[in-house]
Amino acid sequence: MVDIPDGRAGIDAGLVQRLLARQFPRWAGLPVTPVEVDGWDNRTYRLGDDMTVRLPTAEGYAPAVEKEHRWLPVLAPSMPVPVPVPLALGAPGEGYPFPWSVRRWLDGRTASPERVGDLVAFALSVADFIRALRRVDADGGPAAGAHSFYRGAPPGHYDDGTRHALAVLEGRVDVARAAAVWEDALRAPAWSGPPVWFHGDIAHGNLLVDDSGKLTAVIDFGTSGVGDPACDLVIAYTMFSGESREAFREAVGLDDATWTRARGWALWKALITLAGATGPERSDVQRHVVEEVLEDAP
């Protein structure tokens, strides 16, 4: 059994057990164990065999709890694969200051090229999910903003951070070329259609696969909302390349301006992560993303 560290952000299994005992005593006797792959915005625990408990690690992530509780049941019926099913909404307590949630457990392992095998087929499945999400009625949905960390909004919100990262990375990446790609993203026409649903973090860690590498679920809708879907194309540069990227691009059905903004989104995230990276492995990953974006740009 994997020994998974516990206690990040002041959250541990004991806190989860105390919260459950006070607010949802029907589940208080079930085992609480950290999940093997834990995100940054939230701590996630497996509750018994069939549930998870998800707790934000900081105030900025807390708005996602009620948003997901409200909207995941609306989105789920239209999705081609399962998404998290909210079961209960927890309140602050036991010294923990934020809302938290209990959800249905979803089977699967996080996606990776090694686990997927057929990246073209996988890319088509991801594109199918994004198209289905865009088709959901967006009326009344949460407009892009602080709750989505401005995913779904124009990329210009991150201009200062991007330019700072470019200054820090002088000599480590092709700063002139990267700056030109970023400028193209800022100048690209805005999303011309009506606002649509976006996930906000279509990344391999939020895509679950079975033993055959087939997409089985999409998780973590914390940065989801209604606006510009360009941010959902970033996986084209973080996981796909060559034939799989082209298959994804054709299947997802979005125009050139949206792809120009998508390159900006991918570049922003890779640059700021690379600028703050402390280890060679993480640096290599982000440098590769930067190179993929620059090679793809016209």
CSV table of C-alpha atoms in Angstrom, one decimal:
chain,number,residue,atom,x,y,z
A,1,MET,CA,0.0,0.0,0.0
A,2,VAL,CA,1.3,3.5,-0.9
A,3,ASP,CA,2.1,5.7,2.1
A,4,ILE,CA,0.6,9.0,1.1
A,5,PRO,CA,1.7,12.1,3.0
A,6,ASP,CA,-1.1,13.9,4.9
A,7,GLY,CA,-1.5,17.3,6.5
A,8,ARG,CA,-0.9,19.7,3.6
A,9,ALA,CA,-2.5,23.1,4.2
A,10,GLY,CA,-3.4,22.1,7.7
A,11,ILE,CA,-5.9,19.5,6.4
A,12,ASP,CA,-5.6,15.9,7.5
A,13,ALA,CA,-7.7,12.7,7.7
A,14,GLY,CA,-8.5,13.5,11.4
A,15,LEU,CA,-10.0,16.8,10.5
A,16,VAL,CA,-12.2,15.2,7.8
A,17,GLN,CA,-13.4,12.6,10.3
A,18,ARG,CA,-14.3,15.3,12.8
A,19,LEU,CA,-16.2,17.3,10.2
A,20,LEU,CA,-18.1,14.2,9.1
A,21,ALA,CA,-18.9,13.3,12.7
A,22,ARG,CA,-20.4,16.7,13.4
A,23,GLN,CA,-22.2,17.4,10.1
A,24,PHE,CA,-22.8,14.1,8.4
A,25,PRO,CA,-22.8,11.4,11.2
A,26,ARG,CA,-24.2,8.8,8.9
A,27,TRP,CA,-20.8,8.6,7.2
A,28,ALA,CA,-18.7,9.1,10.4
A,29,GLY,CA,-17.7,5.5,10.7
A,30,LEU,CA,-16.3,5.1,7.2
A,31,PRO,CA,-12.5,5.0,6.6
A,32,VAL,CA,-10.9,8.3,5.4
A,33,THR,CA,-7.7,8.0,3.4
A,34,PRO,CA,-5.8,10.5,1.2
A,35,VAL,CA,-6.0,9.9,-2.5
A,36,GLU,CA,-2.8,8.9,-4.3
A,37,VAL,CA,-2.9,11.8,-6.8
A,38,ASP,CA,-3.9,15.0,-5.0
A,39,GLY,CA,-4.4,18.4,-6.7
A,40,TRP,CA,-3.1,21.7,-5.4
A,41,ASP,CA,-6.3,23.7,-5.0
A,42,ASN,CA,-8.0,21.1,-2.9
A,43,ARG,CA,-7.2,18.2,-0.6
A,44,THR,CA,-9.1,15.0,-1.6
A,45,TYR,CA,-9.8,12.0,0.6
A,46,ARG,CA,-11.5,8.7,-0.2
A,47,LEU,CA,-14.4,8.1,2.0
A,48,GLY,CA,-15.2,4.4,2.3
A,49,ASP,CA,-15.4,2.7,-1.1
A,50,ASP,CA,-17.8,4.9,-2.9
A,51,MET,CA,-17.3,8.5,-1.9
A,52,THR,CA,-14.7,11.3,-1.7
A,53,VAL,CA,-14.3,14.4,0.5
A,54,ARG,CA,-12.9,17.5,-1.1
A,55,LEU,CA,-11.6,20.5,0.9
A,56,PRO,CA,-10.2,23.8,-0.5
A,57,THR,CA,-6.7,24.6,0.6
A,58,ALA,CA,-7.1,28.4,0.6
A,59,GLU,CA,-9.7,31.1,0.4
A,60,GLY,CA,-9.4,31.7,-3.3
A,61,TYR,CA,-10.4,28.1,-4.1
A,62,ALA,CA,-13.5,28.1,-1.8
A,63,PRO,CA,-16.0,29.7,-4.2
A,64,ALA,CA,-15.7,26.6,-6.4
A,65,VAL,CA,-17.3,24.4,-3.8
A,66,GLU,CA,-20.8,25.9,-4.0
A,67,LYS,CA,-20.4,26.5,-7.8
A,68,GLU,CA,-19.7,22.8,-8.4
A,69,HIS,CA,-22.5,21.7,-6.0
A,70,ARG,CA,-24.9,23.9,-8.0
A,71,TRP,CA,-23.9,23.2,-11.5
A,72,LEU,CA,-22.4,19.7,-11.8
A,73,PRO,CA,-25.9,18.1,-11.6
A,74,VAL,CA,-26.9,20.4,-14.5
A,75,LEU,CA,-23.9,19.5,-16.6
A,76,ALA,CA,-23.7,15.8,-15.9
A,77,PRO,CA,-26.7,14.5,-18.0
A,78,SER,CA,-25.2,16.1,-21.2
A,79,MET,CA,-21.6,14.8,-20.7
A,80,PRO,CA,-20.4,11.8,-22.7
A,81,VAL,CA,-18.4,10.5,-19.7
A,82,PRO,CA,-19.1,10.7,-15.9
A,83,VAL,CA,-18.3,13.9,-14.0
A,84,PRO,CA,-18.3,14.3,-10.1
A,85,VAL,CA,-21.6,13.8,-8.5
A,86,PRO,CA,-22.1,16.1,-5.4
A,87,LEU,CA,-23.7,14.3,-2.5
A,88,ALA,CA,-23.5,16.8,0.3
A,89,LEU,CA,-22.2,20.4,1.0
A,90,GLY,CA,-20.3,20.8,4.2
A,91,ALA,CA,-19.9,24.0,6.2
A,92,PRO,CA,-16.9,25.5,8.0
A,93,GLY,CA,-16.2,23.9,11.3
A,94,GLU,CA,-13.7,22.2,13.6
A,95,GLY,CA,-11.3,25.1,12.9
A,96,TYR,CA,-11.6,24.7,9.2
A,97,PRO,CA,-12.8,27.9,7.6
A,98,PHE,CA,-14.2,27.0,4.2
A,99,PRO,CA,-17.1,25.0,2.7
A,100,TRP,CA,-16.3,21.5,1.6
A,101,SER,CA,-18.0,18.7,-0.3
A,102,VAL,CA,-18.8,15.0,-0.4
A,103,ARG,CA,-19.0,13.4,-3.9
A,104,ARG,CA,-19.4,10.1,-5.5
A,105,TRP,CA,-16.1,8.2,-6.1
A,106,LEU,CA,-15.1,7.9,-9.8
A,107,ASP,CA,-13.0,5.0,-10.9
A,108,GLY,CA,-10.0,5.5,-13.1
A,109,ARG,CA,-6.4,6.6,-13.2
A,110,THR,CA,-5.1,10.0,-14.3
A,111,ALA,CA,-4.3,10.1,-18.0
A,112,SER,CA,-0.7,10.0,-19.4
A,113,PRO,CA,0.7,9.1,-22.8
A,114,GLU,CA,2.0,5.9,-21.4
A,115,ARG,CA,-1.4,4.9,-20.0
A,116,VAL,CA,-3.4,6.1,-23.0
A,117,GLY,CA,-1.5,4.4,-25.8
A,118,ASP,CA,-3.7,5.6,-28.7
A,119,LEU,CA,-3.4,9.3,-28.3
A,120,VAL,CA,-5.4,10.1,-31.5
A,121,ALA,CA,-8.5,8.2,-30.2
A,122,PHE,CA,-8.0,9.8,-26.8
A,123,ALA,CA,-7.8,13.3,-28.4
A,124,LEU,CA,-11.1,12.7,-30.2
A,125,SER,CA,-12.7,11.7,-26.9
A,126,VAL,CA,-11.5,14.8,-25.1
A,127,ALA,CA,-12.7,16.9,-28.1
A,128,ASP,CA,-16.1,15.2,-27.8
A,129,PHE,CA,-16.3,16.1,-24.2
A,130,ILE,CA,-15.5,19.8,-24.9
A,131,ARG,CA,-18.0,20.0,-27.7
A,132,ALA,CA,-20.7,18.4,-25.4
A,133,LEU,CA,-19.8,20.9,-22.7
A,134,ARG,CA,-20.2,23.8,-25.1
A,135,ARG,CA,-23.6,22.6,-26.1
A,136,VAL,CA,-25.1,22.8,-22.6
A,137,ASP,CA,-27.4,25.8,-22.1
A,138,ALA,CA,-25.2,28.5,-20.6
A,139,ASP,CA,-28.1,30.7,-19.5
A,140,GLY,CA,-27.6,31.7,-15.9
A,141,GLY,CA,-24.2,30.0,-15.6
A,142,PRO,CA,-21.3,31.6,-13.7
A,143,ALA,CA,-19.7,34.2,-16.0
A,144,ALA,CA,-15.9,34.0,-16.2
A,145,GLY,CA,-14.2,35.9,-13.4
A,146,ALA,CA,-12.3,35.5,-10.1
A,147,HIS,CA,-14.1,32.2,-9.3
A,148,SER,CA,-12.6,30.7,-12.5
A,149,PHE,CA,-9.2,32.5,-12.0
A,150,TYR,CA,-10.3,34.3,-15.2
A,151,ARG,CA,-10.3,31.2,-17.3
A,152,GLY,CA,-12.9,32.0,-19.9
A,153,ALA,CA,-12.0,35.7,-20.0
A,154,PRO,CA,-9.6,37.4,-22.4
A,155,PRO,CA,-6.0,36.4,-21.7
A,156,GLY,CA,-5.0,40.0,-21.1
A,157,HIS,CA,-5.8,39.6,-17.4
A,158,TYR,CA,-2.5,37.8,-17.1
A,159,ASP,CA,-0.4,40.3,-19.1
A,160,ASP,CA,1.6,41.6,-16.2
A,161,GLY,CA,2.5,38.1,-15.0
A,162,THR,CA,3.4,36.9,-18.5
A,163,ARG,CA,5.7,39.8,-19.1
A,164,HIS,CA,7.4,39.4,-15.7
A,165,ALA,CA,8.0,35.7,-16.5
A,166,LEU,CA,9.5,36.6,-19.9
A,167,ALA,CA,11.9,39.0,-18.1
A,168,VAL,CA,12.9,36.3,-15.6
A,169,LEU,CA,13.4,33.7,-18.4
A,170,GLU,CA,15.7,35.7,-20.6
A,171,GLY,CA,18.3,33.3,-22.0
A,172,ARG,CA,16.3,30.2,-21.0
A,173,VAL,CA,13.6,30.4,-23.6
A,174,ASP,CA,13.2,32.2,-26.9
A,175,VAL,CA,11.8,35.4,-25.2
A,176,ALA,CA,11.4,37.4,-28.4
A,177,ARG,CA,9.3,34.6,-30.1
A,178,ALA,CA,7.3,34.0,-27.0
A,179,ALA,CA,6.5,37.7,-26.6
A,180,ALA,CA,5.3,37.8,-30.2
A,181,VAL,CA,3.0,34.8,-29.6
A,182,TRP,CA,1.7,36.4,-26.5
A,183,GLU,CA,1.0,39.7,-28.4
A,184,ASP,CA,-0.8,37.7,-31.0
A,185,ALA,CA,-3.1,36.3,-28.3
A,186,LEU,CA,-3.8,39.7,-26.9
A,187,ARG,CA,-4.7,41.1,-30.3
A,188,ALA,CA,-6.8,38.1,-31.4
A,189,PRO,CA,-10.5,38.8,-31.9
A,190,ALA,CA,-12.5,38.1,-28.8
A,191,TRP,CA,-14.8,35.1,-28.7
A,192,SER,CA,-17.5,36.0,-31.2
A,193,GLY,CA,-20.2,33.6,-30.3
A,194,PRO,CA,-22.5,33.5,-27.2
A,195,PRO,CA,-20.8,32.6,-24.0
A,196,VAL,CA,-20.4,28.8,-23.6
A,197,TRP,CA,-19.5,26.5,-20.8
A,198,PHE,CA,-15.8,25.8,-20.3
A,199,HIS,CA,-14.1,23.4,-17.9
A,200,GLY,CA,-11.1,25.7,-17.3
A,201,ASP,CA,-8.5,23.0,-16.6
A,202,ILE,CA,-8.6,20.2,-19.2
A,203,ALA,CA,-5.3,18.6,-18.1
A,204,HIS,CA,-4.1,15.1,-17.9
A,205,GLY,CA,-4.6,15.1,-14.1
A,206,ASN,CA,-8.3,15.8,-14.5
A,207,LEU,CA,-8.9,13.2,-17.1
A,208,LEU,CA,-9.4,9.6,-15.9
A,209,VAL,CA,-8.8,6.5,-18.0
A,210,ASP,CA,-9.4,2.8,-17.6
A,211,ASP,CA,-6.8,0.1,-18.0
A,212,SER,CA,-7.2,0.2,-21.8
A,213,GLY,CA,-6.5,4.0,-21.9
A,214,LYS,CA,-10.0,5.0,-22.7
A,215,LEU,CA,-11.4,8.2,-21.2
A,216,THR,CA,-13.8,7.3,-18.4
A,217,ALA,CA,-14.4,10.5,-16.4
A,218,VAL,CA,-13.5,14.2,-16.2
A,219,ILE,CA,-13.0,15.7,-12.7
A,220,ASP,CA,-12.3,19.1,-11.0
A,221,PHE,CA,-14.6,21.7,-12.4
A,222,GLY,CA,-13.3,24.3,-9.9
A,223,THR,CA,-12.3,26.7,-12.6
A,224,SER,CA,-15.3,26.1,-14.8
A,225,GLY,CA,-17.7,28.7,-16.0
A,226,VAL,CA,-19.3,30.4,-18.9
A,227,GLY,CA,-17.3,32.5,-21.4
A,228,ASP,CA,-14.6,31.9,-24.0
A,229,PRO,CA,-13.7,28.2,-24.5
A,230,ALA,CA,-10.1,28.9,-25.6
A,231,CYS,CA,-8.7,27.9,-22.2
A,232,ASP,CA,-9.9,24.3,-22.8
A,233,LEU,CA,-7.6,23.9,-25.8
A,234,VAL,CA,-4.4,24.1,-23.7
A,235,ILE,CA,-4.1,20.3,-23.6
A,236,ALA,CA,-3.2,20.4,-27.3
A,237,TYR,CA,0.3,21.6,-26.2
A,238,THR,CA,0.6,19.8,-22.8
A,239,MET,CA,-0.3,16.3,-23.9
A,240,PHE,CA,-0.9,16.2,-27.7
A,241,SER,CA,1.4,16.7,-30.6
A,242,GLY,CA,1.6,15.9,-34.3
A,243,GLU,CA,-1.3,13.6,-35.4
A,244,SER,CA,-3.1,13.7,-32.1
A,245,ARG,CA,-3.0,17.5,-31.9
A,246,GLU,CA,-4.3,17.8,-35.5
A,247,ALA,CA,-7.1,15.3,-34.7
A,248,PHE,CA,-8.0,17.3,-31.6
A,249,ARG,CA,-7.9,20.6,-33.5
A,250,GLU,CA,-10.2,19.3,-36.2
A,251,ALA,CA,-12.6,17.5,-33.9
A,252,VAL,CA,-13.0,20.3,-31.4
A,253,GLY,CA,-14.4,22.6,-34.1
A,254,LEU,CA,-13.1,26.1,-33.1
A,255,ASP,CA,-11.8,28.9,-35.2
A,256,ASP,CA,-8.3,30.3,-35.8
A,257,ALA,CA,-8.8,33.2,-33.4
A,258,THR,CA,-9.7,30.9,-30.6
A,259,TRP,CA,-6.6,28.8,-31.3
A,260,THR,CA,-4.5,32.0,-31.2
A,261,ARG,CA,-5.9,32.8,-27.7
A,262,ALA,CA,-5.4,29.2,-26.7
A,263,ARG,CA,-1.7,29.4,-27.5
A,264,GLY,CA,-1.6,32.5,-25.3
A,265,TRP,CA,-3.2,30.6,-22.4
A,266,ALA,CA,-0.8,27.7,-22.8
A,267,LEU,CA,2.2,30.0,-23.0
A,268,TRP,CA,1.1,32.1,-20.0
A,269,LYS,CA,0.8,29.0,-17.7
A,270,ALA,CA,4.0,27.4,-18.9
A,271,LEU,CA,6.0,30.6,-18.6
A,272,ILE,CA,4.9,31.5,-15.1
A,273,THR,CA,5.4,27.9,-13.9
A,274,LEU,CA,8.8,27.7,-15.5
A,275,ALA,CA,9.8,31.0,-14.0
A,276,GLY,CA,9.0,29.7,-10.5
A,277,ALA,CA,10.2,26.1,-11.0
A,278,THR,CA,12.8,24.8,-8.6
A,279,GLY,CA,13.5,21.4,-10.0
A,280,PRO,CA,14.8,20.2,-13.3
A,281,GLU,CA,12.0,17.8,-14.0
A,282,ARG,CA,9.3,20.4,-13.7
A,283,SER,CA,11.4,22.9,-15.7
A,284,ASP,CA,11.9,20.4,-18.5
A,285,VAL,CA,8.1,19.8,-18.7
A,286,GLN,CA,7.2,23.5,-18.9
A,287,ARG,CA,10.1,24.3,-21.3
A,288,HIS,CA,8.7,21.5,-23.6
A,289,VAL,CA,5.2,23.2,-23.5
A,290,VAL,CA,6.7,26.5,-24.5
A,291,GLU,CA,8.6,24.9,-27.4
A,292,GLU,CA,5.4,23.2,-28.6
A,293,VAL,CA,3.4,26.4,-28.5
A,294,LEU,CA,6.1,28.4,-30.4
A,295,GLU,CA,6.5,25.7,-33.0
A,296,ASP,CA,2.7,25.6,-33.6
A,297,ALA,CA,2.4,29.4,-34.0
A,298,PRO,CA,2.1,30.8,-37.5
